[in-house]
Tab-separated table of C-alpha atoms in Angstrom:
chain	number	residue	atom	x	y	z
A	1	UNK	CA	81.287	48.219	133.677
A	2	UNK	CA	81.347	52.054	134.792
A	3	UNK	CA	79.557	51.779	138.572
A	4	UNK	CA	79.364	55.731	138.767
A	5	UNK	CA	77.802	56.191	135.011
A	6	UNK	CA	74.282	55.041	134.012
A	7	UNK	CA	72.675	55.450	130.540
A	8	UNK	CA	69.433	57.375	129.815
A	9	UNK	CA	67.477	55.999	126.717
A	10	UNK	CA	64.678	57.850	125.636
A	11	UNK	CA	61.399	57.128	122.848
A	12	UNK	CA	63.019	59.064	120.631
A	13	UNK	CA	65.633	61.728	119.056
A	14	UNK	CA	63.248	64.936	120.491
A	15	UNK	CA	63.239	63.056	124.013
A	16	UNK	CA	66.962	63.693	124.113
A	17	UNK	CA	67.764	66.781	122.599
A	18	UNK	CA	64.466	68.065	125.132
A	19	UNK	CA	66.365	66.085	128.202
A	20	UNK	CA	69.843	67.037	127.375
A	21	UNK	CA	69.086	70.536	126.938
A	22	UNK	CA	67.080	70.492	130.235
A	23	UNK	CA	69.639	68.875	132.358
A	24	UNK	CA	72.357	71.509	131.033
A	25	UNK	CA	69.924	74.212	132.158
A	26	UNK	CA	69.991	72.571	135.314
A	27	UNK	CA	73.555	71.873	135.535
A	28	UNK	CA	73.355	67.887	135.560
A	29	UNK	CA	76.196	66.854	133.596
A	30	UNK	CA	74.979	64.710	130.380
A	31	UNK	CA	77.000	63.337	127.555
A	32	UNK	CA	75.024	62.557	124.033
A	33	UNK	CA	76.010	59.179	122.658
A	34	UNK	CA	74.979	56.546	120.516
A	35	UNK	CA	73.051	54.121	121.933
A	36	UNK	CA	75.180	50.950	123.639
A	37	UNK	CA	74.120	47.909	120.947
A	38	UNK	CA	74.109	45.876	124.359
A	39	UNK	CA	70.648	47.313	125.458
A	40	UNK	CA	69.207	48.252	122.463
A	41	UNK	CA	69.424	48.015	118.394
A	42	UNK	CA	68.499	51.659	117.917
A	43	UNK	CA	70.645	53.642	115.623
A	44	UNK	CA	69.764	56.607	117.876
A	45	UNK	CA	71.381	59.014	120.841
A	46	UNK	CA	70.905	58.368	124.373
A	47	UNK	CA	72.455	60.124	127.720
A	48	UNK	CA	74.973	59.277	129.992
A	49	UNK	CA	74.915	60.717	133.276
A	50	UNK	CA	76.494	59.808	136.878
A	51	UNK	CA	74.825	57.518	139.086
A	52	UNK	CA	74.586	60.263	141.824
A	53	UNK	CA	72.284	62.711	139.598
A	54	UNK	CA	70.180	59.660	139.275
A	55	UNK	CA	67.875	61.281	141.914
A	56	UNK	CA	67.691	64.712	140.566
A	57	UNK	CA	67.498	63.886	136.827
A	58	UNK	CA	64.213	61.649	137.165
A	59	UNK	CA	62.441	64.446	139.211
A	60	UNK	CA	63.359	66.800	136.223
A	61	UNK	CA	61.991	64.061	133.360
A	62	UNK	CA	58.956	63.735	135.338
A	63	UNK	CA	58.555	67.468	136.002
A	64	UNK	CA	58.467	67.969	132.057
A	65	UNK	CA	56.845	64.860	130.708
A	66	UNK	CA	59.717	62.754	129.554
A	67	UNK	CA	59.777	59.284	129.757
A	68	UNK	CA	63.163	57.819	129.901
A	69	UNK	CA	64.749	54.234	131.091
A	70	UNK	CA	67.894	53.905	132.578
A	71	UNK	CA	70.617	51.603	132.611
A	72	UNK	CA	73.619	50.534	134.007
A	73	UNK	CA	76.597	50.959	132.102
B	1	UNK	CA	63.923	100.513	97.030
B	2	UNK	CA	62.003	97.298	97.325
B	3	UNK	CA	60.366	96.350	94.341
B	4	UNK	CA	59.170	93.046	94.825
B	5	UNK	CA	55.940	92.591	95.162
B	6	UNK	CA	56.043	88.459	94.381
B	7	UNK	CA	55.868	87.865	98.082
B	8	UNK	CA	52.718	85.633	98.274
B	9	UNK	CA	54.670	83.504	96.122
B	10	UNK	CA	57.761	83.152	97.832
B	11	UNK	CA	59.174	85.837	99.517
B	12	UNK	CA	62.429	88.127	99.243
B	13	UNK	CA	64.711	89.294	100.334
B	14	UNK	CA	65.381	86.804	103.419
B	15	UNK	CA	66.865	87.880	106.701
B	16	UNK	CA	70.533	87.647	105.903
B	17	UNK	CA	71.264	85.380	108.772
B	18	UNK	CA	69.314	82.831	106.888
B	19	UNK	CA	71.759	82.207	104.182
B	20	UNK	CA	74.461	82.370	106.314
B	21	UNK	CA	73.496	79.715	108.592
B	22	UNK	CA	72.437	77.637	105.748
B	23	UNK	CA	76.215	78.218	104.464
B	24	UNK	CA	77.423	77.787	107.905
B	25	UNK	CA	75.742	74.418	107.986
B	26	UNK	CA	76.951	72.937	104.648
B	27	UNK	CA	80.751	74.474	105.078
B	28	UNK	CA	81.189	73.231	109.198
B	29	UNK	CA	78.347	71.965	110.477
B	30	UNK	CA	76.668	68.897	108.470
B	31	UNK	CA	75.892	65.981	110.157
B	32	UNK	CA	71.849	64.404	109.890
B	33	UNK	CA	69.254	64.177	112.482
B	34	UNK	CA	69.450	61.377	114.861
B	35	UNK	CA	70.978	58.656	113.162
B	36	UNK	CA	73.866	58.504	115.952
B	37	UNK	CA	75.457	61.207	118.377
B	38	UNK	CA	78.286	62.569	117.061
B	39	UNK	CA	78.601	66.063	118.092
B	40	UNK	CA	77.699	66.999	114.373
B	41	UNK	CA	74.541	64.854	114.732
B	42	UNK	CA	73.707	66.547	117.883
B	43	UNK	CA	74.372	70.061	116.765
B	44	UNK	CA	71.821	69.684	113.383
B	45	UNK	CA	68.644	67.418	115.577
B	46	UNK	CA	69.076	70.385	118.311
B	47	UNK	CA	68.212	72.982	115.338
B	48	UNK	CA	65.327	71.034	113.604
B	49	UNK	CA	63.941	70.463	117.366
B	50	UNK	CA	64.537	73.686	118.106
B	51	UNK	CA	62.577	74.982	115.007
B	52	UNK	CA	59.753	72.931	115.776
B	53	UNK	CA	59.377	74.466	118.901
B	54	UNK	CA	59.778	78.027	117.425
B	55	UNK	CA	57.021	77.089	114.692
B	56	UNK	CA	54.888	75.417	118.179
B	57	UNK	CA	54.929	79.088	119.224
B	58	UNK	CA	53.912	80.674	116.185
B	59	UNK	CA	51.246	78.392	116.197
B	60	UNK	CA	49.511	78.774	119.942
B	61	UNK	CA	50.567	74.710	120.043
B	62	UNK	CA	51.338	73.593	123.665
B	63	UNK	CA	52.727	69.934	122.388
B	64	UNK	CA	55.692	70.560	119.381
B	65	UNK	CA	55.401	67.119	118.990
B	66	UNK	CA	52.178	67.843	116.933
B	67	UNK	CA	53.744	69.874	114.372
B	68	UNK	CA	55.648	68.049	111.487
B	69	UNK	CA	58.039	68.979	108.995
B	70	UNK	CA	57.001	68.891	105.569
B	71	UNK	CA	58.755	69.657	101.957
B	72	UNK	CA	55.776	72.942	101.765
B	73	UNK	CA	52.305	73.891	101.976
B	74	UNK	CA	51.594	71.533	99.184
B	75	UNK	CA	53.484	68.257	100.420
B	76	UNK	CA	51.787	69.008	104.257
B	77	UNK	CA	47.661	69.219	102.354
B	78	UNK	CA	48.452	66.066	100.875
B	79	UNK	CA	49.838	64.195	104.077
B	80	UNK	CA	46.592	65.653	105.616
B	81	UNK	CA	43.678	65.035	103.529
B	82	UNK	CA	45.153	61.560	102.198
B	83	UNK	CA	45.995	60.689	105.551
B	84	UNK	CA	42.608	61.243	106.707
B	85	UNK	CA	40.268	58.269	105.432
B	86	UNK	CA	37.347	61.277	104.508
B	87	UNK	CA	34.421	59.671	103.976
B	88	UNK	CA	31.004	62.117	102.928
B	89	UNK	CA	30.966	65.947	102.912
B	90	UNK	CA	34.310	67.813	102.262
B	91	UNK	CA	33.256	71.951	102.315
B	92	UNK	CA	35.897	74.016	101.180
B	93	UNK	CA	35.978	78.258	101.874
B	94	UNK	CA	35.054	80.031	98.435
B	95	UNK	CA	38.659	81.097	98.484
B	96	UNK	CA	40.255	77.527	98.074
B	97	UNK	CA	43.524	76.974	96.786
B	98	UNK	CA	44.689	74.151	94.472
B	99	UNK	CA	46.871	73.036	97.066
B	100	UNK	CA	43.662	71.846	98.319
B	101	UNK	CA	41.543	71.546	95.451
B	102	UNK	CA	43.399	68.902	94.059
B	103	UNK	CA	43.872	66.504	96.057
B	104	UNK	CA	40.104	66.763	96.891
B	105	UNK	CA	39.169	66.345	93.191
B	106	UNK	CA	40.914	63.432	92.919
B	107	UNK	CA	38.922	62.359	96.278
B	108	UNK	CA	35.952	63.070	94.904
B	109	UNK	CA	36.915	61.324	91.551
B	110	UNK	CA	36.953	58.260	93.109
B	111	UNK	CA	33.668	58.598	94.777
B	112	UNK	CA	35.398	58.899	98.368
B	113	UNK	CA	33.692	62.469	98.852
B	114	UNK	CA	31.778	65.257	97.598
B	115	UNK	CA	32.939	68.771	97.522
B	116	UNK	CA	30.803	71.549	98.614
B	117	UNK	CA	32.146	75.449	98.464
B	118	UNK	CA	30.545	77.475	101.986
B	119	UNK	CA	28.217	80.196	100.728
B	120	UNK	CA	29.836	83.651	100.675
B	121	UNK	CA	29.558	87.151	100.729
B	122	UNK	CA	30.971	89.332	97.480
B	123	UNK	CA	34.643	89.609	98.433
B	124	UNK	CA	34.837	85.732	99.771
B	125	UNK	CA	33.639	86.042	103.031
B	126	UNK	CA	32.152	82.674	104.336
B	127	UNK	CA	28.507	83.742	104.845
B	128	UNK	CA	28.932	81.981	108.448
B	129	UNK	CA	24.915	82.716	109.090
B	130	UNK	CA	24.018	81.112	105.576
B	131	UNK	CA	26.438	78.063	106.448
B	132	UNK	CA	25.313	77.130	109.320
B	133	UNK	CA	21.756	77.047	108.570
B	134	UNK	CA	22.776	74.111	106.248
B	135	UNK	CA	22.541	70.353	107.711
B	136	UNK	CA	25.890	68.985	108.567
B	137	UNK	CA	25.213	65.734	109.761
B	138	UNK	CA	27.429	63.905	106.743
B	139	UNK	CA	30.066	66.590	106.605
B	140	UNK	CA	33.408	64.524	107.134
B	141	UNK	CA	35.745	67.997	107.471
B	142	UNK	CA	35.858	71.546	106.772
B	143	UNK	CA	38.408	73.613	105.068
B	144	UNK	CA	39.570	76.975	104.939
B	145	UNK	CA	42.003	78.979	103.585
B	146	UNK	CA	42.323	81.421	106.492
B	147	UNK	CA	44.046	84.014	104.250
B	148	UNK	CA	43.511	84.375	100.579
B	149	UNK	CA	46.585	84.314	97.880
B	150	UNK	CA	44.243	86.430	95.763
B	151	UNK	CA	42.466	88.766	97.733
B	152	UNK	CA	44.084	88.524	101.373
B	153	UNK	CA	40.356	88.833	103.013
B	154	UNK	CA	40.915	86.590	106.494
B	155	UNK	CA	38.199	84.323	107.428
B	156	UNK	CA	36.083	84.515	110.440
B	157	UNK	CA	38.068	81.206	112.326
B	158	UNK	CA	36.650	82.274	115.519
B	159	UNK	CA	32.724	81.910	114.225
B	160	UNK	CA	33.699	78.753	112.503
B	161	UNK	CA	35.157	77.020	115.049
B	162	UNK	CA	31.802	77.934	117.067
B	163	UNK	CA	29.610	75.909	115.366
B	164	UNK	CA	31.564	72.993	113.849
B	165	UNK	CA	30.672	70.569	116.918
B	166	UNK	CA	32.653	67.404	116.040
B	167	UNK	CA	33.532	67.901	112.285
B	168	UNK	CA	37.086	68.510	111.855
B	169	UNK	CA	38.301	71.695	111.150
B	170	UNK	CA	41.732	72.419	108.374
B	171	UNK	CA	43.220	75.565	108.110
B	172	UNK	CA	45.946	76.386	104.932
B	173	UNK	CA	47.876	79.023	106.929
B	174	UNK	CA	50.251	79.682	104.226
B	175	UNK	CA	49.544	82.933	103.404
B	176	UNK	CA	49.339	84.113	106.516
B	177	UNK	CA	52.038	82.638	109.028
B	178	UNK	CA	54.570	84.926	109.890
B	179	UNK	CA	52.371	88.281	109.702
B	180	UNK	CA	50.583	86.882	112.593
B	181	UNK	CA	51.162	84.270	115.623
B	182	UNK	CA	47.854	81.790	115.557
B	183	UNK	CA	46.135	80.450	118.568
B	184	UNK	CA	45.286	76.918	116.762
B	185	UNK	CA	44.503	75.271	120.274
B	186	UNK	CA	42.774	77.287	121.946
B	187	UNK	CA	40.693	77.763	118.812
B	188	UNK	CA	39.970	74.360	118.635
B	189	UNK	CA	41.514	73.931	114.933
B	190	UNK	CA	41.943	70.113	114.049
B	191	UNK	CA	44.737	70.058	111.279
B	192	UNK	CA	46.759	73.394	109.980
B	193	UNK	CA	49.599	73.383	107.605
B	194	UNK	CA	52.016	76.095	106.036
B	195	UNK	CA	55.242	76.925	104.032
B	196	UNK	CA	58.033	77.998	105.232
B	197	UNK	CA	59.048	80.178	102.647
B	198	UNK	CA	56.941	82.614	102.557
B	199	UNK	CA	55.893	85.311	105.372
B	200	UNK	CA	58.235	83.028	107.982
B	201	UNK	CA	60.834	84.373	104.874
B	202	UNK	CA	62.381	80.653	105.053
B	203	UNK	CA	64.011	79.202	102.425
B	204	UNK	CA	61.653	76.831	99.708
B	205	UNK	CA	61.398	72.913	100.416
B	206	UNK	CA	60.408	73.974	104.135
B	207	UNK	CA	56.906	73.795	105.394
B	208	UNK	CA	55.069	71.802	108.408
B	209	UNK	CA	51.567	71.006	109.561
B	210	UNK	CA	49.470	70.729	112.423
B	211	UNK	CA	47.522	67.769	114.180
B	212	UNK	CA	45.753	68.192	117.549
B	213	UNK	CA	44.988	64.417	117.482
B	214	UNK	CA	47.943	62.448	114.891
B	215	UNK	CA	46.502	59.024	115.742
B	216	UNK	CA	43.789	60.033	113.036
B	217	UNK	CA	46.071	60.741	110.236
B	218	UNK	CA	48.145	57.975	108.632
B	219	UNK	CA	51.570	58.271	107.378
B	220	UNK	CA	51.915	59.686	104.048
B	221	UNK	CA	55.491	58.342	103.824
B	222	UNK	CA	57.172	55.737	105.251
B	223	UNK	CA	60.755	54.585	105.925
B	224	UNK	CA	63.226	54.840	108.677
B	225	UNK	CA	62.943	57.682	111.504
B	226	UNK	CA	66.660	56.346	113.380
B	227	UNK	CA	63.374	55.030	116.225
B	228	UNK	CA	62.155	51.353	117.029
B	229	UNK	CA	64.809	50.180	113.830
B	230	UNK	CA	64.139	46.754	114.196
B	231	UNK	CA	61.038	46.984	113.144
B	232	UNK	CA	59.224	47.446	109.610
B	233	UNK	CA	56.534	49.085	110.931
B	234	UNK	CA	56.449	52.943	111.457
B	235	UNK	CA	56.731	53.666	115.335
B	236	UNK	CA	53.865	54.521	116.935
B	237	UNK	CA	55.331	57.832	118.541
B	238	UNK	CA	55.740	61.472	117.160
B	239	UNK	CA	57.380	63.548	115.421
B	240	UNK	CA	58.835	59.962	114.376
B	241	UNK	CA	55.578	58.383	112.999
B	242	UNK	CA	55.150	61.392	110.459
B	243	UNK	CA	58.526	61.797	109.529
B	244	UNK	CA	60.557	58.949	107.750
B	245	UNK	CA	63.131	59.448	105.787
B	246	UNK	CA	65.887	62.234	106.290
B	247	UNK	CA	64.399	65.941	106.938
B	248	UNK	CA	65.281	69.063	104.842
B	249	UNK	CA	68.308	69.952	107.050
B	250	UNK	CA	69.635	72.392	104.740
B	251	UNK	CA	66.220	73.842	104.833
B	252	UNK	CA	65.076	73.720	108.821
B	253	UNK	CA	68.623	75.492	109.136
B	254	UNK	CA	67.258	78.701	106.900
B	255	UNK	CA	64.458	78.673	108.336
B	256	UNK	CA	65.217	78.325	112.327
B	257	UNK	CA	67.556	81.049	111.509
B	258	UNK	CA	64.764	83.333	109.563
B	259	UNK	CA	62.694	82.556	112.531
B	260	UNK	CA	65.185	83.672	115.029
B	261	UNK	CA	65.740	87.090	112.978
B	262	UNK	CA	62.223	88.199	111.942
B	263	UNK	CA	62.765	91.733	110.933
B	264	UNK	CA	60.190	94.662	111.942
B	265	UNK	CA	58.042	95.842	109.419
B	266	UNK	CA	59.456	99.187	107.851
B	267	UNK	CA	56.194	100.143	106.896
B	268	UNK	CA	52.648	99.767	109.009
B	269	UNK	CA	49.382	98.334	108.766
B	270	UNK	CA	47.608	101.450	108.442
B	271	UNK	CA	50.115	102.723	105.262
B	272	UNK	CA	49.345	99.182	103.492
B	273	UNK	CA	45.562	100.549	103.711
B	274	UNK	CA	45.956	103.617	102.812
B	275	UNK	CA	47.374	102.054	99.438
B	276	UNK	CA	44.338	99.801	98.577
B	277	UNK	CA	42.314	103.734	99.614
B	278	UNK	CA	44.109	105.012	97.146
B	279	UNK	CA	44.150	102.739	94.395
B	280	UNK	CA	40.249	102.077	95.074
B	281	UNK	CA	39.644	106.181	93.964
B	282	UNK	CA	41.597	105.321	90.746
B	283	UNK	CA	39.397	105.344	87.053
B	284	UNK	CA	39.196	101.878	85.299
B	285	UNK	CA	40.605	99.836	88.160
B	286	UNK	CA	38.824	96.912	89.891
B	287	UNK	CA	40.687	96.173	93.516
B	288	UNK	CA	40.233	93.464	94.868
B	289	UNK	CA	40.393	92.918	98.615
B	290	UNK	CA	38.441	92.397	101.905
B	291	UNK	CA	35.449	94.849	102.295
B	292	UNK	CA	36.294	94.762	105.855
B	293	UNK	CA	39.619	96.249	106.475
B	294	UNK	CA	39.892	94.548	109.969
B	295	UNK	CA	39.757	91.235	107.981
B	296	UNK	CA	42.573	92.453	104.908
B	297	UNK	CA	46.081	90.877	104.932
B	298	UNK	CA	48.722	92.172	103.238
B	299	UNK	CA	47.910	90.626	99.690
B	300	UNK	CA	45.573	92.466	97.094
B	301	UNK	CA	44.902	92.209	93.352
B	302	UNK	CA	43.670	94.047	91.016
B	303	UNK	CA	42.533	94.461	86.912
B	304	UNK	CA	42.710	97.110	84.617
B	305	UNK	CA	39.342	98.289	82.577
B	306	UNK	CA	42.281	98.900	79.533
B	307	UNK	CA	44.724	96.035	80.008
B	308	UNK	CA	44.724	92.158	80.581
B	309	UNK	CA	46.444	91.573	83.191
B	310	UNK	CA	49.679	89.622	81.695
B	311	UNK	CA	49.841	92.928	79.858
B	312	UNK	CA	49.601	95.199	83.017
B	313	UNK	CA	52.234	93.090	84.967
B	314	UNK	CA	54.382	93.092	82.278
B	315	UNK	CA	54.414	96.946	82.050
B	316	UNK	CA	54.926	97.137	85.667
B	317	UNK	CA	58.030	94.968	85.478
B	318	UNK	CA	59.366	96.801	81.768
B	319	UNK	CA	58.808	100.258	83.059
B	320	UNK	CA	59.318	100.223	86.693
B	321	UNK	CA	60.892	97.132	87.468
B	322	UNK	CA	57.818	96.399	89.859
B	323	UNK	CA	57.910	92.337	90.601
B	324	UNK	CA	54.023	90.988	90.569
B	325	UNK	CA	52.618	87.726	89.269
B	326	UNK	CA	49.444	87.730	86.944
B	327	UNK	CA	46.839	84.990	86.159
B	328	UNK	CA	45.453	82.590	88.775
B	329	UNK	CA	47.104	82.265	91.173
B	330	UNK	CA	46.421	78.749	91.603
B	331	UNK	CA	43.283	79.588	92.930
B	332	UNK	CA	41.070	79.033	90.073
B	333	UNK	CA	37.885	78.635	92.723
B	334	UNK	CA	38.495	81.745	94.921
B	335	UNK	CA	38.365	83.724	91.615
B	336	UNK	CA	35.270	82.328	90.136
B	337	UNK	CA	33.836	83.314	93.801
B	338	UNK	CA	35.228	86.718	93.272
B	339	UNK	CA	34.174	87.040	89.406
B	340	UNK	CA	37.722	87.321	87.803
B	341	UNK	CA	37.982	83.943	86.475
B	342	UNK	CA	39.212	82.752	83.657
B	343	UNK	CA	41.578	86.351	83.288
B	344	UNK	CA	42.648	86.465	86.987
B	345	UNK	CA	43.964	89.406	88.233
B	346	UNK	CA	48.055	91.210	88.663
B	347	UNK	CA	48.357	90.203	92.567
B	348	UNK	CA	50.787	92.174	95.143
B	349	UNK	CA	52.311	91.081	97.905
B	350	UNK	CA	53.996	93.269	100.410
B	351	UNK	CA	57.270	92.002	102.812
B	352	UNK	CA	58.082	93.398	106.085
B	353	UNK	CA	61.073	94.909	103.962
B	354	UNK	CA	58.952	97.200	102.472
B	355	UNK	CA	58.962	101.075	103.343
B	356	UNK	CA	56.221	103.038	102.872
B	357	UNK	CA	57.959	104.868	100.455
B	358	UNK	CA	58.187	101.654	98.643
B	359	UNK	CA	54.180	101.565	99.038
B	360	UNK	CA	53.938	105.069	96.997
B	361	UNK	CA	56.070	104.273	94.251
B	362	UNK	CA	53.650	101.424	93.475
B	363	UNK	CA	50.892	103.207	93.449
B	364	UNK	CA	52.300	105.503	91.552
B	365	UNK	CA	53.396	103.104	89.239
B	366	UNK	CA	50.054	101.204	88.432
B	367	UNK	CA	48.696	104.846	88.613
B	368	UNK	CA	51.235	105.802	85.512
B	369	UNK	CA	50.607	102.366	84.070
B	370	UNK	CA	46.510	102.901	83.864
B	371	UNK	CA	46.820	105.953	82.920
B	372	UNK	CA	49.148	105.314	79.088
């Protein structure tokens, strides 16, 4: 387990290019990747991001709309 | 010199950027949308999103994730008006396309609805005051071909959209999109849907349509999105719900890139007109196109008092290597409204690659043509 890395999974393939793109314009560092099979069978993308932009990156989903769950990777 | 005048049915030449990002994408790039996040994955699902927003724009859509990719204009009607459970009424603008006609007919063959064409004036004009003095209570939609293939007269959307209360509202775009940017939500338009290939100068197997509320249109394919995959039922969420199965990658690459590097028009508005002016004072020619020249795109037609009109676009293409396309247009209905069915009419269709000296040497080609 990474303490200082969480995952972002979004609804759907838009939902992450939309949130990745947004958090680069904001300077939150993201990294596309496939989803972990431990929290979900999607074949899809999600985000990883660090713990301590946890804060800034939900105020910038919720600013534009996005729903997104996080986890703990 | 341009002589290509094909453009209403697929345009050319194509920004050049189009073919090389196509190129670009098949030589380096590849990857699919979604299924995984490799950076080639991510690379290709960042261009089709970012073409949907582009084509959002065009549109006057707030929510991109209203638009949907289709294969064309033909592939979207059907998604729509299958998709759609109609039950009564169907009207249909007297300038109706087959993209539209047919799926209808086959509607209507089954006893699902009944066609009705909106009254008109002579060149196609919905007669908006003569429409809605007729009783709409069982109308299940309307549709309209906002600007014709044959004639390019543009309908009154605005006056429409007035008095259609709660009866759904379709626009077929095709013809238009890319001359103009649209205002579909504001307007209060239901359901629009368009190519990609022509006036957005996109490459063919490209297209996309409109919904202001999806929940009321079923899937018109199903299969896997990369969403919800453990289940066999489509997800409930869009794009995804509209779009199983791989998109045209190769195809939302052209055309993201043809949208990104819409040339300016080398000729104007006002030297298009001048044109149909001219041709209009001609002996033994019929033009046709909108009376009103605040309501003409940049598609016309016309016949010849002395040739058929297979015979007067082939003499155009022999002797001047002027590009047209003759007949029907696929729009059997707009020209019984217009009184040139079964012949049809020699059609042009001008490109923002067009110069106005381009514009002369047609006329003065159909003028040398009419005259042998």
């Amino acid at each position: 387990m990474n303490e200082n890395k969480v995952i972002a999974l979004f609804q759907n393939t838009r939902k992450v290019i939309k949130a990745d793109k947004l958090c680069k314009s904001e300077g939150l560092q993201t990294i596309v990747m496939p989803v972990p099979t431990s929290i979900s069978s999607e074949c899809g993308m999600c985000l990883q991001l660090s713990q301590t932009d946890i804060e800034s990156f939900e105020k910038l989903m919720q600013e534009n709309n996005i729903e997104s769950n996080l986890y703990a990777k | 010199m341009n002589n290509y005048f094909d453009n209403a049915s697929t345009s050319f030449p194509k920004p050049k950027e189009v073919a090389e990002a196509i190129s670009n994408y098949l030589n380096n790039v590849g990857g699919t949308y979604g299924r995984g996040a490799t950076t080639r994955i991510l690379d290709s699902s960042a261009i089709v999103e970012n073409c949907r927003d582009m084509l959002a724009d065009q549109l006057g859509v707030s929510d991109a994730e209203k638009v949907f990719f289709s294969y064309g204009a033909t592939d979207a009607a059907c998604t729509l008006l299958f998709g759609l459970k109609l039950n009564g009424k169907v009207w249909v603008s007297p300038l109706e396309h087959n993209a539209v006609m047919r799926p209808l007919q086959s509607l209507q063959d089954k006893g699902i609805i009944e066609i009705c064409v909106m009254p008109s004036k002579e060149d196609g004009l919905i007669d908006i005051e003569a429409f809605g003095l007729i009783e709409h209570a069982d109308d299940a939609l309307w549709v309209v071909n906002y600007q014709s293939n044959v004639n390019g007269l543009i309908q009154p959307i605005e006056e429409l959209s007035k008095i259609k209360g709660d009866i759904g509202l379709m626009l077929d775009i095709t013809q238009a999109i890319g001359s103009q940017t649209f205002q579909l939500e504001a307007l209060g338009v239901d359901y629009a849907f368009f190519t990609g290939h022509k006036g957005l100068l996109g490459p063919t197997g490209t297209g996309g349509y409109y919904i202001a509320c999806p929940e009321q249109v079923s899937p018109f394919r199903y299969g896997g999105t990369g969403s919800r995959s453990e289940s066999f039922e489509m997800p409930d969420f869009y794009p995804d719900r509209m779009e199983a199965g791989t998109p045209n990658i190769v195809g939302i690459v052209g055309l993201e890139a043809a949208l990104s590097h819409k040339p300016e028009p080398l000729h104007s508005k006002d030297e298009f007109l001048s044109l149909l002016e001219k041709l209009r004072a001609l002996p033994g020619i019929k033009v046709f196109a909108a009376n009103d020249k605040y309501r003409q795109g940049e598609v016309f037609s016309i016949t010849s008092k002395s040739l058929d009109v297979g015979a007067l676009s082939a003499r155009l293409y022999s002797e001047f290597q002027i590009e047209t396309r003759a007949g029907l247009h696929c729009a059997p209905l707009a020209h019984k409204t217009l009184g040139s069915f079964p012949q049809g009419t020699v059609r042009f269709a001008s490109s923002p690659y067009h110069t106005k000296e381009d514009l002369e040497r047609l006329y003065e080609a159909i003028r040398a043509c009419l005259a042998q």
